[in-house]
Amino acid sequence: MGRIVGIDLGTTNSLCAVFEDGSPRLLPNALGEVLTPSVVGVLEDGSVVVGKVAQELGVRAPERVAASFKRWMGTDRELVLAGRGFSPQELSSLVLRALKRDAETALGEEVTEAVITVPAYFNEHQRAATRMAGELAGFRVRRILNEPTAAALAYGLLEGGGNRSLLVFDLGGGTFDVTVMEVFEGTFEIRATAGESQLGGEDFTALVVAWVLEQAGLHYERIEVAEPLRLARLRLLAESAKRRLGVEPEIEIALPRADGTLDESCPRHRLLASELPRRAERLLERLRLPLARALRDARLAASGIDEVLLAGGATRMPWVQELVREHFGREPRCTLDPDLVVARGAAIQAALIASDAAVEDLVLTDVCPFTLGVEVMKQFGSVQRAGYYLPVIHRNTTIPVAKEQFVATVEPNQRQVTVHVYQGESRRVEENLLLGTLEVRGIPPGPSGQSIAIRFSYDINGLLEVEARIERTGQKFSALFTQNVKNLSKDELARAAAKLQRLKFFPREDERNQHLLRFAERVVGQVGTFQRTALDEAIDAYETALHDTDRAHFEAARSHLLQVLSHLDHPFPGATRDS
Ligand code: ADP
Ligand code: MG
């Protein structure tokens, strides 16, 4: 059996780690970096690229690129890339496939098994879609692990420390999770989770974009439709502006032209860091609600938390840290890089599965992050009304767990009952998520009120088994609920896998070269006419050499291009390292 890798499949960035010599090690991608942007692109020749190259492609050709698709995991939404439709799980599987290849290159061996993390707040469909993405990428998915659990595992193993109550505050690019857990004698018990699946660092970037457009007197809605290239470029600038605002009192940001090009003559806007908290007030406010809810569910006051751990790149923002500090009256802990900590924890979980001796003292328990139940009728005087929700397993119950509830027939001689299984917190089922149904047949004739026991078993992998038992006869019916991502049968799964097989994958080892090409193409639009000619020629020569089998010729063209870029004050990032 090969090694099991731990994967943080993020909205913005994905990472892969292995457990080695008693600690997790992050694996570099084809560009030598540990963060791979979760972005997929289709090149002009139809081949697929993942990561920075795809991100770079997106600035000039957004219609060829998809990002942030984790937000749509488990839904029917289709994203169109270069005229072809992809589901969110297919796109995720392409990211996972790239990680798998890079891991295999880094380790020098085949990698077939993985632990993949998901936000604690992901529902059944989203978890099942993630598992499927892993399988489509060729992994045997050993465990779907909650991201905050992974973060706590990393802190627990790497930083030691006795028994305590932890709160993990994880703000990534597009999701927000709060988890309260207890560490006791090496055992992790999750007490409560809460969060928002549509809130993250990207919202702060969007805020900077809106801020610049407002200063320029432009309307977002119009730009979005009429000038997508300008918006794509501005987003890239806003991303780095947001980071600088965290450490500098004021910054300057340029507004690209309508066609997305950028040079010195473009207007520049000054943004004050002190103004950001006011503009971000609504976003910051939204961070407080899940905090309060998780504490309430765990029956703890803020003062009952011994330690707050930060995870997710967006927690590097000082305003977010300030909010945490204010809420808990203490310094949050972020000694481990917040954007790497989840992947590290996933690798520890992988080691737990592989029974690595270094982690044998750790035991892990988890909770069901949402309530699971069935639809029932309610009696109001002489009227019966359908559509009510009877919880069977309550939110934040420690799993694995099995619970039983009883329902009854509502009419005399009723022979059959359809059990509707839901997930959610609302009193009425229509506001909850329908997971599926289970038919109970052969109820013996008799008066209404025949009892049927409904038993839910929920395991550590998020598999829900529902069993219905007719009390009078003992006859049982059961169904398994997690693997059926909406409308996806075995056949459809096979078709999806075949479709992905047909896609040509751009060779990962050549991505670095592609990245240089895309980078240089972008710079062309930013330099003066005179310089442009020299750069154009260097790019042409390089692109020709890319298809050349003569290695020496290629190296010469490459170093010439790097030189030209560096003379134009646009050095290629990482160029000194690899040239
Ligand atoms: P995800 O888990 O969603 O993939 P990450 O944990 O990688 O996300 O965090 C990505 C987010 O963190 C992005 O929105 C990025 O802008 C933000 N981020 C990373 N570093 C910084 C920083 N220094 N300052 C502000 N935001 C940052
Ligand atoms: Mg994350």
Tab-separated table of C-alpha atoms in Angstrom, residues 23 36 76 164 167 214 223 228 230 261 264 352 357 395 406 439 460 491-492 509 522 526 529 547 568:
chain	number	residue	atom	x	y	z
A	23	SER	CA	5.454	15.329	11.106
A	36	THR	CA	-2.085	25.648	-5.890
A	76	ASP	CA	-26.636	21.076	-10.252
A	164	ARG	CA	-8.517	22.525	26.922
A	167	LEU	CA	-12.319	27.370	19.066
A	214	GLU	CA	-16.814	54.047	-6.672
A	223	ILE	CA	-18.459	47.052	-15.842
A	228	PRO	CA	-15.077	41.901	-18.108
A	230	ARG	CA	-11.071	45.384	-16.946
A	261	THR	CA	-4.707	46.813	-20.254
A	264	GLU	CA	1.669	54.179	-16.112
A	352	LEU	CA	-3.858	8.061	11.911
A	357	ALA	CA	3.338	5.180	15.510
A	395	ARG	CA	-27.045	18.940	15.290
A	406	PHE	CA	-41.248	6.580	16.259
A	439	GLU	CA	-40.743	3.220	1.129
A	460	ILE	CA	-17.659	8.990	10.847
A	491	ASP	CA	-23.943	5.017	-15.102
A	492	GLU	CA	-23.730	8.754	-14.914
A	509	GLU	CA	6.114	19.531	-15.818
A	522	ARG	CA	0.305	39.924	-19.886
A	526	GLN	CA	1.752	47.069	-19.826
A	529	THR	CA	5.439	50.802	-27.673
A	547	HIS	CA	7.582	23.326	-29.485
A	568	LEU	CA	11.570	46.029	-18.389
